[in-house]
XYZ file of C-alpha atoms in Angstrom:
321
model
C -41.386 23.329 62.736
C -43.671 23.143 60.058
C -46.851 21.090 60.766
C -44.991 19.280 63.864
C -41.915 18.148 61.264
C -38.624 20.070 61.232
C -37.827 21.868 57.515
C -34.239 22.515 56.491
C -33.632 24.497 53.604
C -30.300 24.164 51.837
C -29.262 26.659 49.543
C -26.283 25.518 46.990
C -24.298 28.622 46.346
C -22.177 29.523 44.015
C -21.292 33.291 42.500
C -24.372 34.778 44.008
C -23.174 37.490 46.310
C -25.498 40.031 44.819
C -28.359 37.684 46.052
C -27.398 35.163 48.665
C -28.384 37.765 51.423
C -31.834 38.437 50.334
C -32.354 34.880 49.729
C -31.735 33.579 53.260
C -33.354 36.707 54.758
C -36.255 35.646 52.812
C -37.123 32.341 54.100
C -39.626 31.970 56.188
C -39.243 31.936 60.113
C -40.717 28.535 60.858
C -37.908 26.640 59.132
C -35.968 25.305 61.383
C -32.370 25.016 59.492
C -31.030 26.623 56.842
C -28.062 25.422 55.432
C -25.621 27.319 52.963
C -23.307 25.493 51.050
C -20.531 27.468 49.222
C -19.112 25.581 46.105
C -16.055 27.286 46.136
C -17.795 30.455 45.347
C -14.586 32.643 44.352
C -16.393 35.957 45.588
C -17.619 37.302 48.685
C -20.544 34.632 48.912
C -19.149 33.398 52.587
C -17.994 36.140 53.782
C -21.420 37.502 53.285
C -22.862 34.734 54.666
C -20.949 34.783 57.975
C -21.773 38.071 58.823
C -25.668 37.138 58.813
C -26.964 36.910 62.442
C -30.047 34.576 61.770
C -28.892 31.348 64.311
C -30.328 28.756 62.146
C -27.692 29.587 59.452
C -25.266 27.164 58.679
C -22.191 27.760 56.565
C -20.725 24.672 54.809
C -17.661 25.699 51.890
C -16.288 23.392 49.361
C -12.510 24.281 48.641
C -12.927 22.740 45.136
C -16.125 23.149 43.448
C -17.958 20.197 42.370
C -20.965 21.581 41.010
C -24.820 21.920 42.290
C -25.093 17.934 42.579
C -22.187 17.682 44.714
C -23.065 21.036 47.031
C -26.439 19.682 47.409
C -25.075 16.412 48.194
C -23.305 17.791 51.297
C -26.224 19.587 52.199
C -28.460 16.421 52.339
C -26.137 14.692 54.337
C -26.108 18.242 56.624
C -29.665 18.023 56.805
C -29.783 14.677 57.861
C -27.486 14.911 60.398
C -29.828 18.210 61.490
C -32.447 15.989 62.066
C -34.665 17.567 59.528
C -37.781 15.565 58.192
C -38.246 17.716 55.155
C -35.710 19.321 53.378
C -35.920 21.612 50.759
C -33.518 22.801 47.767
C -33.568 26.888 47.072
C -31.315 28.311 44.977
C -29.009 30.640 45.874
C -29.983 33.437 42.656
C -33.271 34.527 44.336
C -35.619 32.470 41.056
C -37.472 30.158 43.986
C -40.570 32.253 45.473
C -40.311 31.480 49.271
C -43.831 32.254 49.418
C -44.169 28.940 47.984
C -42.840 26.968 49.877
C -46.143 25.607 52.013
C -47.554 24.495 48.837
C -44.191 22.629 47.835
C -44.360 20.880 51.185
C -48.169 20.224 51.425
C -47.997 16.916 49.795
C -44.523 15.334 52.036
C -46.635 16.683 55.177
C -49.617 14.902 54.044
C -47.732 12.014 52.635
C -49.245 11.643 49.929
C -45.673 11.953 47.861
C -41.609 11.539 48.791
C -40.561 14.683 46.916
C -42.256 17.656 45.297
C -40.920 19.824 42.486
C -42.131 22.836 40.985
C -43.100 22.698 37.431
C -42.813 26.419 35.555
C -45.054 24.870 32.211
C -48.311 24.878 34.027
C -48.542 28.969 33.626
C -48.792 29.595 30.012
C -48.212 33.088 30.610
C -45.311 32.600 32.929
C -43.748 30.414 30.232
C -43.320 32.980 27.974
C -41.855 35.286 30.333
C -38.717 32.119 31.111
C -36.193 33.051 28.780
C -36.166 31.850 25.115
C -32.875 29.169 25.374
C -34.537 27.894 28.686
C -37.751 27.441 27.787
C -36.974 25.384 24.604
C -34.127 23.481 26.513
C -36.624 21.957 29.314
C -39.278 21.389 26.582
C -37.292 19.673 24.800
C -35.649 17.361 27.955
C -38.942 16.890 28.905
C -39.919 13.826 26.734
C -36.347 12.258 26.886
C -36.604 12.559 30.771
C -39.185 10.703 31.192
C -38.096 7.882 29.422
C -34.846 8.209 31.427
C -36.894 8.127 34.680
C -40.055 6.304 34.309
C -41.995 9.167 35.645
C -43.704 9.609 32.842
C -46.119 12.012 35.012
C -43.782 15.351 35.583
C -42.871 18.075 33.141
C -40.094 20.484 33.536
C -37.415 18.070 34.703
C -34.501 20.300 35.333
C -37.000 22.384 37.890
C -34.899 23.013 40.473
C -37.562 24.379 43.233
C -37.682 20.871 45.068
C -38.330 19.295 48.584
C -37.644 15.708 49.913
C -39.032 13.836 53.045
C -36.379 12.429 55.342
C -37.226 8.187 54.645
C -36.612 9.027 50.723
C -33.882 11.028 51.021
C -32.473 8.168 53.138
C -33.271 5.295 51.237
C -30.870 6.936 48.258
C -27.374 6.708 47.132
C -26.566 9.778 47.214
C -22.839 8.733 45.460
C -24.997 7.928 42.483
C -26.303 11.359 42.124
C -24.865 13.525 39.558
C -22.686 16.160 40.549
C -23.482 18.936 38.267
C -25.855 19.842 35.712
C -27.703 16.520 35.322
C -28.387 16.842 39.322
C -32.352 17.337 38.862
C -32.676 14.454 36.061
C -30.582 12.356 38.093
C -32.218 12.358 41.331
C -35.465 11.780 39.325
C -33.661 8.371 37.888
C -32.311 7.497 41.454
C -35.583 8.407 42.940
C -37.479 5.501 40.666
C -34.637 3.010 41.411
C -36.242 3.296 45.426
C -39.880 3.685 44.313
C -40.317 7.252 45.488
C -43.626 8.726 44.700
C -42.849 12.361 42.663
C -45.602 14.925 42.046
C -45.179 18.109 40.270
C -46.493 21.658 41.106
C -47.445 24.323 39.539
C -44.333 26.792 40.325
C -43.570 30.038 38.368
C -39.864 31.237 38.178
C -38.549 34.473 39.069
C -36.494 35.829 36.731
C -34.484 38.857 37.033
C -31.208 39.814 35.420
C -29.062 36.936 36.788
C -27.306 35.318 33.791
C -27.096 30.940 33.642
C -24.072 29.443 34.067
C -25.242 26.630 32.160
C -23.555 25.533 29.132
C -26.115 25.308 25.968
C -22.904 23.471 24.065
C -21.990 21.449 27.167
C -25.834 19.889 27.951
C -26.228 19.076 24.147
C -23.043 17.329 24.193
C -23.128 15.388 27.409
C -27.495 14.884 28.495
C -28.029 12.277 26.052
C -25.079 9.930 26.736
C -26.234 10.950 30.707
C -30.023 10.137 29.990
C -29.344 6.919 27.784
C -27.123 5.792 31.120
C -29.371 6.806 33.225
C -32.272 4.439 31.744
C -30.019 1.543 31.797
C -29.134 2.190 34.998
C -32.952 2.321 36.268
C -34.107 -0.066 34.644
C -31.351 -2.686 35.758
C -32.297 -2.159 39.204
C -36.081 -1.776 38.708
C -36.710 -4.695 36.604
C -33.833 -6.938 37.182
C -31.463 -6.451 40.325
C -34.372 -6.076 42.937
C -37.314 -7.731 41.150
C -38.223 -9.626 38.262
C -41.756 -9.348 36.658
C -43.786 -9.141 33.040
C -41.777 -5.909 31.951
C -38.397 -7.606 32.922
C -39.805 -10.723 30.533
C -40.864 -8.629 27.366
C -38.055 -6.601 27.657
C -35.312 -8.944 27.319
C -37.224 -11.164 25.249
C -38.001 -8.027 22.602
C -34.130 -6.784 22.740
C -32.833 -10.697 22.442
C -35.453 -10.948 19.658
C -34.650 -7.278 17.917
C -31.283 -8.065 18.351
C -30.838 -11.811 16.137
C -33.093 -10.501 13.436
C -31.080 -7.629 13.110
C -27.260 -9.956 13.242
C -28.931 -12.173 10.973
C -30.335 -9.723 8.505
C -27.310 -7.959 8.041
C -25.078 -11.341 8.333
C -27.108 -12.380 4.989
C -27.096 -8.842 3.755
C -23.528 -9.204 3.907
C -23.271 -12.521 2.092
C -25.655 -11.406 -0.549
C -23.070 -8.089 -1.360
C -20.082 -10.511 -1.465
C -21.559 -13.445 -3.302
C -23.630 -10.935 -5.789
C -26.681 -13.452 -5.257
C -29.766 -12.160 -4.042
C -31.421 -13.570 -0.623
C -34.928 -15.488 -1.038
C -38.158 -14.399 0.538
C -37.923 -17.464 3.250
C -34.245 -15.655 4.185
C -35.445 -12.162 4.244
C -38.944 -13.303 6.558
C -36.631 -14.987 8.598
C -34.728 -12.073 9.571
C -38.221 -9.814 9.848
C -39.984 -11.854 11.958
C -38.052 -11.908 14.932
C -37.465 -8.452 14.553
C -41.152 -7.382 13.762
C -41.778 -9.612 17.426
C -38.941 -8.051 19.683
C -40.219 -4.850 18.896
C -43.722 -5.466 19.730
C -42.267 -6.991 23.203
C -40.574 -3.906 23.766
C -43.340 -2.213 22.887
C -45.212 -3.992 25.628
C -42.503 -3.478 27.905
C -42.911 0.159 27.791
C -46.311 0.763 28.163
C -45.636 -1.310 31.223
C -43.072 0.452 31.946
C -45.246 3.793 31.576
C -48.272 2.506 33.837
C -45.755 1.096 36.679
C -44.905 4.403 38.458
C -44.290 4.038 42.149
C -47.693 4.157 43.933
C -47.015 4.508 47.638
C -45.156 6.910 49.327
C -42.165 5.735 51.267
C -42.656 6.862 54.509
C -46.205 5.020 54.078
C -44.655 1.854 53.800
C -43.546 -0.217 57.269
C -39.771 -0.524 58.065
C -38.227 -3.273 56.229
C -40.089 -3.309 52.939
Protein backbone atom coordinates (compact mmCIF):
# COMPACT_ATOMS: atom_id res chain seq x y z
CA UNK A 1 0.00 0.00 0.00
CA UNK A 2 1.06 3.29 -0.67
CA UNK A 3 -0.77 6.04 1.31
CA UNK A 4 -3.79 3.46 2.08
CA UNK A 5 -4.17 2.79 -2.03
CA UNK A 6 -2.72 -0.37 -3.60
CA UNK A 7 0.25 0.45 -6.46
CA UNK A 8 0.86 -2.01 -9.27
CA UNK A 9 3.71 -1.55 -11.35
CA UNK A 10 3.73 -3.11 -14.79
CA UNK A 11 6.78 -3.46 -16.56
CA UNK A 12 6.39 -4.08 -20.58
CA UNK A 13 9.29 -6.24 -21.53
CA UNK A 14 10.77 -6.93 -24.37
CA UNK A 15 14.72 -7.96 -25.14
CA UNK A 16 15.84 -6.81 -21.77
CA UNK A 17 17.36 -9.82 -20.11
CA UNK A 18 20.49 -7.96 -19.21
CA UNK A 19 18.16 -5.66 -17.10
CA UNK A 20 14.76 -7.05 -16.32
CA UNK A 21 16.22 -8.55 -13.01
CA UNK A 22 17.60 -5.46 -11.56
CA UNK A 23 14.60 -3.64 -12.56
CA UNK A 24 12.02 -5.63 -10.58
CA UNK A 25 14.50 -6.11 -7.71
CA UNK A 26 14.55 -2.46 -7.67
CA UNK A 27 11.11 -1.46 -6.96
CA UNK A 28 10.24 -0.50 -3.94
CA UNK A 29 8.70 -2.90 -1.22
CA UNK A 30 5.43 -1.11 -0.58
CA UNK A 31 4.05 -1.81 -4.05
CA UNK A 32 1.78 -4.14 -3.85
CA UNK A 33 1.85 -5.86 -7.54
CA UNK A 34 4.19 -5.98 -9.98
CA UNK A 35 3.31 -7.19 -13.14
CA UNK A 36 5.74 -8.36 -16.04
CA UNK A 37 4.54 -8.59 -19.33
CA UNK A 38 6.76 -10.40 -21.93
CA UNK A 39 6.05 -9.26 -25.60
CA UNK A 40 7.30 -12.20 -27.03
CA UNK A 41 10.69 -11.38 -25.81
CA UNK A 42 12.75 -14.03 -27.99
CA UNK A 43 15.52 -14.29 -25.16
CA UNK A 44 15.73 -15.40 -21.75
CA UNK A 45 13.48 -12.41 -20.44
CA UNK A 46 10.82 -15.10 -18.81
CA UNK A 47 12.78 -17.49 -17.95
CA UNK A 48 14.57 -14.95 -15.91
CA UNK A 49 11.65 -13.71 -14.65
CA UNK A 50 10.26 -17.01 -13.31
CA UNK A 51 13.06 -17.82 -11.37
CA UNK A 52 12.60 -14.47 -9.23
CA UNK A 53 11.16 -15.33 -5.75
CA UNK A 54 9.57 -11.83 -4.94
CA UNK A 55 5.53 -13.12 -4.50
CA UNK A 56 4.10 -10.03 -5.88
CA UNK A 57 5.61 -10.91 -9.33
CA UNK A 58 3.42 -11.66 -11.97
CA UNK A 59 4.44 -13.13 -15.30
CA UNK A 60 2.11 -12.39 -18.26
CA UNK A 61 3.84 -13.55 -22.09
CA UNK A 62 2.52 -12.56 -25.39
CA UNK A 63 3.23 -15.42 -28.02
CA UNK A 64 3.16 -12.73 -30.79
CA UNK A 65 4.50 -9.44 -30.01
CA UNK A 66 2.37 -6.52 -30.42
CA UNK A 67 4.46 -3.84 -29.28
CA UNK A 68 4.68 -1.60 -25.88
CA UNK A 69 0.93 -0.33 -26.46
CA UNK A 70 -0.40 -3.68 -26.68
CA UNK A 71 1.91 -5.26 -23.58
CA UNK A 72 0.87 -2.40 -21.57
CA UNK A 73 -2.58 -2.89 -22.59
CA UNK A 74 -2.65 -6.37 -20.99
CA UNK A 75 -1.04 -5.11 -18.10
CA UNK A 76 -3.78 -2.46 -17.39
CA UNK A 77 -6.36 -4.84 -17.72
CA UNK A 78 -3.95 -7.17 -15.15
CA UNK A 79 -3.86 -4.41 -12.90
CA UNK A 80 -7.32 -3.86 -12.83
CA UNK A 81 -8.29 -7.10 -12.26
CA UNK A 82 -5.43 -6.85 -9.22
CA UNK A 83 -7.42 -4.43 -7.72
CA UNK A 84 -4.79 -1.80 -7.90
CA UNK A 85 -5.82 1.98 -7.50
CA UNK A 86 -2.65 3.32 -8.99
CA UNK A 87 -0.76 1.79 -11.49
CA UNK A 88 2.35 2.66 -12.79
CA UNK A 89 4.33 2.02 -16.23
CA UNK A 90 8.36 1.18 -15.74
CA UNK A 91 10.23 0.11 -18.36
CA UNK A 92 11.80 -2.90 -18.53
CA UNK A 93 15.68 -1.26 -19.69
CA UNK A 94 16.39 0.09 -16.16
CA UNK A 95 15.97 4.33 -17.70
CA UNK A 96 12.93 4.91 -14.91
CA UNK A 97 14.61 5.91 -11.39
CA UNK A 98 12.45 3.90 -8.87
CA UNK A 99 13.47 6.35 -6.43
CA UNK A 100 10.98 8.40 -8.10
CA UNK A 101 8.32 6.94 -7.95
CA UNK A 102 6.60 8.81 -4.65
CA UNK A 103 6.91 11.96 -6.46
CA UNK A 104 5.23 10.43 -9.71
CA UNK A 105 2.38 9.29 -7.50
CA UNK A 106 2.07 12.36 -5.15
CA UNK A 107 -0.39 14.11 -7.28
CA UNK A 108 -3.04 10.66 -8.09
CA UNK A 109 -2.76 10.22 -4.11
CA UNK A 110 -3.67 13.71 -3.57
CA UNK A 111 -5.99 13.87 -6.48
CA UNK A 112 -5.17 16.63 -7.69
CA UNK A 113 -4.47 14.84 -11.35
CA UNK A 114 -5.61 11.27 -13.23
CA UNK A 115 -2.12 10.49 -14.53
CA UNK A 116 1.40 11.79 -14.01
CA UNK A 117 4.32 11.59 -16.42
CA UNK A 118 7.78 12.42 -16.09
CA UNK A 119 9.08 15.14 -18.22
CA UNK A 120 13.19 14.78 -18.92
CA UNK A 121 13.24 18.82 -20.45
CA UNK A 122 12.90 20.40 -17.09
CA UNK A 123 16.84 19.55 -16.27
CA UNK A 124 18.80 21.49 -18.70
CA UNK A 125 21.73 19.65 -17.76
CA UNK A 126 20.12 16.27 -17.90
CA UNK A 127 18.96 17.16 -21.41
CA UNK A 128 22.12 17.25 -22.76
CA UNK A 129 23.22 14.13 -21.32
CA UNK A 130 19.69 12.21 -23.40
CA UNK A 131 21.16 11.20 -26.48
CA UNK A 132 21.43 13.51 -29.55
CA UNK A 133 18.53 11.60 -32.01
CA UNK A 134 16.28 11.52 -28.80
CA UNK A 135 16.53 14.67 -27.63
CA UNK A 136 15.74 16.39 -31.00
CA UNK A 137 12.99 13.71 -31.75
CA UNK A 138 10.79 14.64 -28.48
CA UNK A 139 11.56 18.36 -29.06
CA UNK A 140 10.44 18.28 -32.03
CA UNK A 141 6.96 16.00 -31.20
CA UNK A 142 6.50 18.22 -28.59
CA UNK A 143 4.59 21.10 -30.37
CA UNK A 144 2.73 18.69 -32.81
CA UNK A 145 1.58 16.71 -29.65
CA UNK A 146 -0.03 19.08 -28.20
CA UNK A 147 -2.08 20.03 -30.88
CA UNK A 148 -2.86 16.30 -31.27
CA UNK A 149 -3.94 16.19 -27.58
CA UNK A 150 -5.16 19.43 -26.37
CA UNK A 151 -2.83 19.36 -23.49
CA UNK A 152 -1.20 22.08 -24.46
CA UNK A 153 0.45 22.08 -20.77
CA UNK A 154 3.07 18.91 -20.97
CA UNK A 155 6.41 18.68 -22.71
CA UNK A 156 8.20 15.54 -23.53
CA UNK A 157 5.26 13.55 -24.86
CA UNK A 158 6.78 10.24 -25.62
CA UNK A 159 8.00 10.19 -21.67
CA UNK A 160 7.40 6.96 -20.85
CA UNK A 161 7.89 7.15 -16.81
CA UNK A 162 3.98 7.33 -16.19
CA UNK A 163 1.28 6.43 -13.52
CA UNK A 164 -2.59 6.28 -13.80
CA UNK A 165 -5.35 6.26 -11.03
CA UNK A 166 -7.78 3.37 -11.26
CA UNK A 167 -11.34 5.70 -12.28
CA UNK A 168 -9.16 7.07 -15.42
CA UNK A 169 -7.70 4.15 -16.38
CA UNK A 170 -11.28 2.78 -16.33
CA UNK A 171 -13.13 5.31 -17.96
CA UNK A 172 -10.75 4.52 -21.28
CA UNK A 173 -10.89 2.45 -24.32
CA UNK A 174 -8.17 0.83 -24.01
CA UNK A 175 -8.86 -0.84 -27.86
CA UNK A 176 -8.26 2.70 -28.99
CA UNK A 177 -4.83 2.88 -27.64
CA UNK A 178 -2.02 2.46 -29.94
CA UNK A 179 -0.19 -0.59 -29.88
CA UNK A 180 3.31 0.42 -30.45
CA UNK A 181 5.34 3.38 -30.72
CA UNK A 182 2.61 6.06 -30.69
CA UNK A 183 1.48 4.34 -27.17
CA UNK A 184 2.51 7.56 -24.98
CA UNK A 185 0.94 10.20 -27.59
CA UNK A 186 -1.97 8.10 -27.84
CA UNK A 187 -3.01 7.65 -24.39
CA UNK A 188 -2.47 11.45 -24.07
CA UNK A 189 -5.25 11.85 -27.07
CA UNK A 190 -7.53 9.14 -25.41
CA UNK A 191 -6.92 10.63 -22.07
CA UNK A 192 -8.55 14.23 -23.33
CA UNK A 193 -11.41 12.36 -25.10
CA UNK A 194 -12.49 11.38 -21.02
CA UNK A 195 -11.35 14.72 -19.55
CA UNK A 196 -8.45 13.34 -17.54
CA UNK A 197 -6.46 15.91 -15.76
CA UNK A 198 -2.43 15.29 -16.90
CA UNK A 199 0.44 17.00 -15.08
CA UNK A 200 4.00 16.65 -15.91
CA UNK A 201 7.09 16.15 -13.63
CA UNK A 202 10.23 16.92 -13.59
CA UNK A 203 11.89 13.30 -14.30
CA UNK A 204 15.54 12.76 -15.46
CA UNK A 205 16.34 9.58 -17.58
CA UNK A 206 18.85 7.08 -16.93
CA UNK A 207 20.77 6.31 -19.62
CA UNK A 208 23.24 3.64 -19.89
CA UNK A 209 24.40 1.64 -22.88
CA UNK A 210 21.01 0.10 -23.85
CA UNK A 211 20.47 0.82 -27.57
CA UNK A 212 16.47 2.08 -28.86
CA UNK A 213 14.62 -0.07 -30.74
CA UNK A 214 12.87 2.73 -32.15
CA UNK A 215 12.82 3.37 -35.73
CA UNK A 216 14.06 7.15 -36.61
CA UNK A 217 12.75 6.21 -40.45
CA UNK A 218 9.63 4.44 -39.15
CA UNK A 219 8.29 7.52 -36.58
CA UNK A 220 9.01 10.12 -39.41
CA UNK A 221 7.06 8.13 -41.74
CA UNK A 222 4.07 7.06 -39.72
CA UNK A 223 3.65 10.06 -36.36
CA UNK A 224 2.21 12.59 -38.51
CA UNK A 225 -0.50 10.62 -40.35
CA UNK A 226 -0.94 9.08 -36.41
CA UNK A 227 -1.03 12.69 -34.83
CA UNK A 228 -3.24 14.33 -37.68
CA UNK A 229 -5.75 11.13 -36.79
CA UNK A 230 -5.38 11.46 -33.59
CA UNK A 231 -6.71 15.26 -33.50
CA UNK A 232 -9.63 14.34 -35.53
CA UNK A 233 -10.32 11.73 -33.50
CA UNK A 234 -10.29 14.01 -30.18
CA UNK A 235 -11.76 16.52 -31.28
CA UNK A 236 -14.87 14.56 -32.74
CA UNK A 237 -15.59 13.29 -29.44
CA UNK A 238 -14.66 16.41 -27.41
CA UNK A 239 -16.50 18.93 -29.32
CA UNK A 240 -19.07 17.04 -31.18
CA UNK A 241 -20.05 13.34 -30.13
CA UNK A 242 -20.38 14.11 -26.29
CA UNK A 243 -20.94 17.89 -26.25
CA UNK A 244 -21.51 20.73 -28.33
CA UNK A 245 -20.29 24.29 -27.32
CA UNK A 246 -18.54 27.76 -28.77
CA UNK A 247 -15.36 25.78 -30.04
CA UNK A 248 -17.63 23.12 -31.77
CA UNK A 249 -19.46 26.46 -33.47
CA UNK A 250 -16.24 28.36 -34.71
CA UNK A 251 -14.76 25.37 -35.72
CA UNK A 252 -17.07 24.11 -38.21
CA UNK A 253 -18.15 27.41 -39.14
CA UNK A 254 -14.19 28.48 -39.91
CA UNK A 255 -13.49 24.99 -41.87
CA UNK A 256 -17.11 25.32 -43.82
CA UNK A 257 -16.03 28.96 -44.39
CA UNK A 258 -12.08 28.14 -45.31
CA UNK A 259 -13.31 25.50 -47.23
CA UNK A 260 -15.98 27.48 -50.07
CA UNK A 261 -13.53 30.31 -50.42
CA UNK A 262 -10.96 28.02 -51.20
CA UNK A 263 -13.55 25.66 -53.99
CA UNK A 264 -14.57 28.87 -55.22
CA UNK A 265 -11.24 30.55 -55.64
CA UNK A 266 -9.75 27.88 -57.41
CA UNK A 267 -13.20 27.01 -59.36
CA UNK A 268 -12.70 30.71 -60.90
CA UNK A 269 -8.98 30.29 -60.99
CA UNK A 270 -9.73 27.51 -63.14
CA UNK A 271 -12.13 29.30 -65.46
CA UNK A 272 -9.87 32.25 -65.74
CA UNK A 273 -6.78 29.64 -67.13
CA UNK A 274 -9.27 28.09 -69.61
CA UNK A 275 -11.14 31.13 -70.80
CA UNK A 276 -7.68 33.33 -70.82
CA UNK A 277 -9.89 36.21 -69.16
CA UNK A 278 -8.84 37.59 -66.05
CA UNK A 279 -11.25 37.48 -62.80
CA UNK A 280 -12.51 41.05 -61.43
CA UNK A 281 -11.77 42.41 -58.01
CA UNK A 282 -15.63 41.70 -56.84
CA UNK A 283 -14.69 37.76 -57.94
CA UNK A 284 -11.37 37.60 -56.33
CA UNK A 285 -12.93 39.46 -52.72
CA UNK A 286 -15.49 37.06 -53.00
CA UNK A 287 -13.36 34.15 -52.72
CA UNK A 288 -11.03 36.06 -49.84
CA UNK A 289 -13.52 36.93 -47.66
CA UNK A 290 -14.88 33.83 -46.61
CA UNK A 291 -11.61 32.52 -46.42
CA UNK A 292 -9.96 35.51 -44.51
CA UNK A 293 -13.32 34.72 -41.90
CA UNK A 294 -13.02 30.80 -41.55
CA UNK A 295 -9.64 31.25 -40.59
CA UNK A 296 -10.17 33.74 -37.98
CA UNK A 297 -13.02 31.20 -36.61
CA UNK A 298 -10.56 28.62 -36.47
CA UNK A 299 -8.39 30.75 -35.04
CA UNK A 300 -10.87 31.29 -32.26
CA UNK A 301 -11.53 27.78 -32.07
CA UNK A 302 -8.09 27.05 -31.03
CA UNK A 303 -7.33 29.34 -28.53
CA UNK A 304 -10.45 27.80 -27.13
CA UNK A 305 -9.36 24.86 -27.72
CA UNK A 306 -5.92 25.75 -25.88
CA UNK A 307 -7.65 27.30 -22.63
CA UNK A 308 -10.27 24.23 -22.36
CA UNK A 309 -7.98 21.59 -20.74
CA UNK A 310 -9.76 19.24 -18.41
CA UNK A 311 -9.97 20.92 -14.96
CA UNK A 312 -11.11 18.29 -12.49
CA UNK A 313 -9.72 15.18 -11.77
CA UNK A 314 -11.83 12.15 -12.41
CA UNK A 315 -11.96 10.45 -9.39
CA UNK A 316 -13.13 14.03 -8.00
CA UNK A 317 -16.11 13.93 -9.91
CA UNK A 318 -19.43 11.83 -8.47
CA UNK A 319 -20.39 8.53 -10.24
CA UNK A 320 -22.39 9.14 -13.23
CA UNK A 321 -21.00 12.38 -14.59
Amino acid sequence: MHEGERVAVVIPAYKVEGTIVRVVAGVPPWVDHVVVVDDASPDRTSELVRGLSDPRVRLLRHEVNLGVGGAMTTGYRAALELGAALVVKMDGDGQMDPARLPQLLAPLVARRADYAKGNRFYDFHALRRMPAARRWGNMGLTFLAKVASGYWNISDPTNGYTAIRREALSALNLDAVHPRYFFEISMLINLNVVRAVVVDLHMPAIYGDEKSSMSLAEISLTFPFRLFAGLVRRVYWRYFFYDLTETSVFLASGLLLMGLGTAFGLWRWYVSITTDKLQSTGTIFLAALPFILGFQLFLQAVVLDIHNRPGEPISNQPPGE
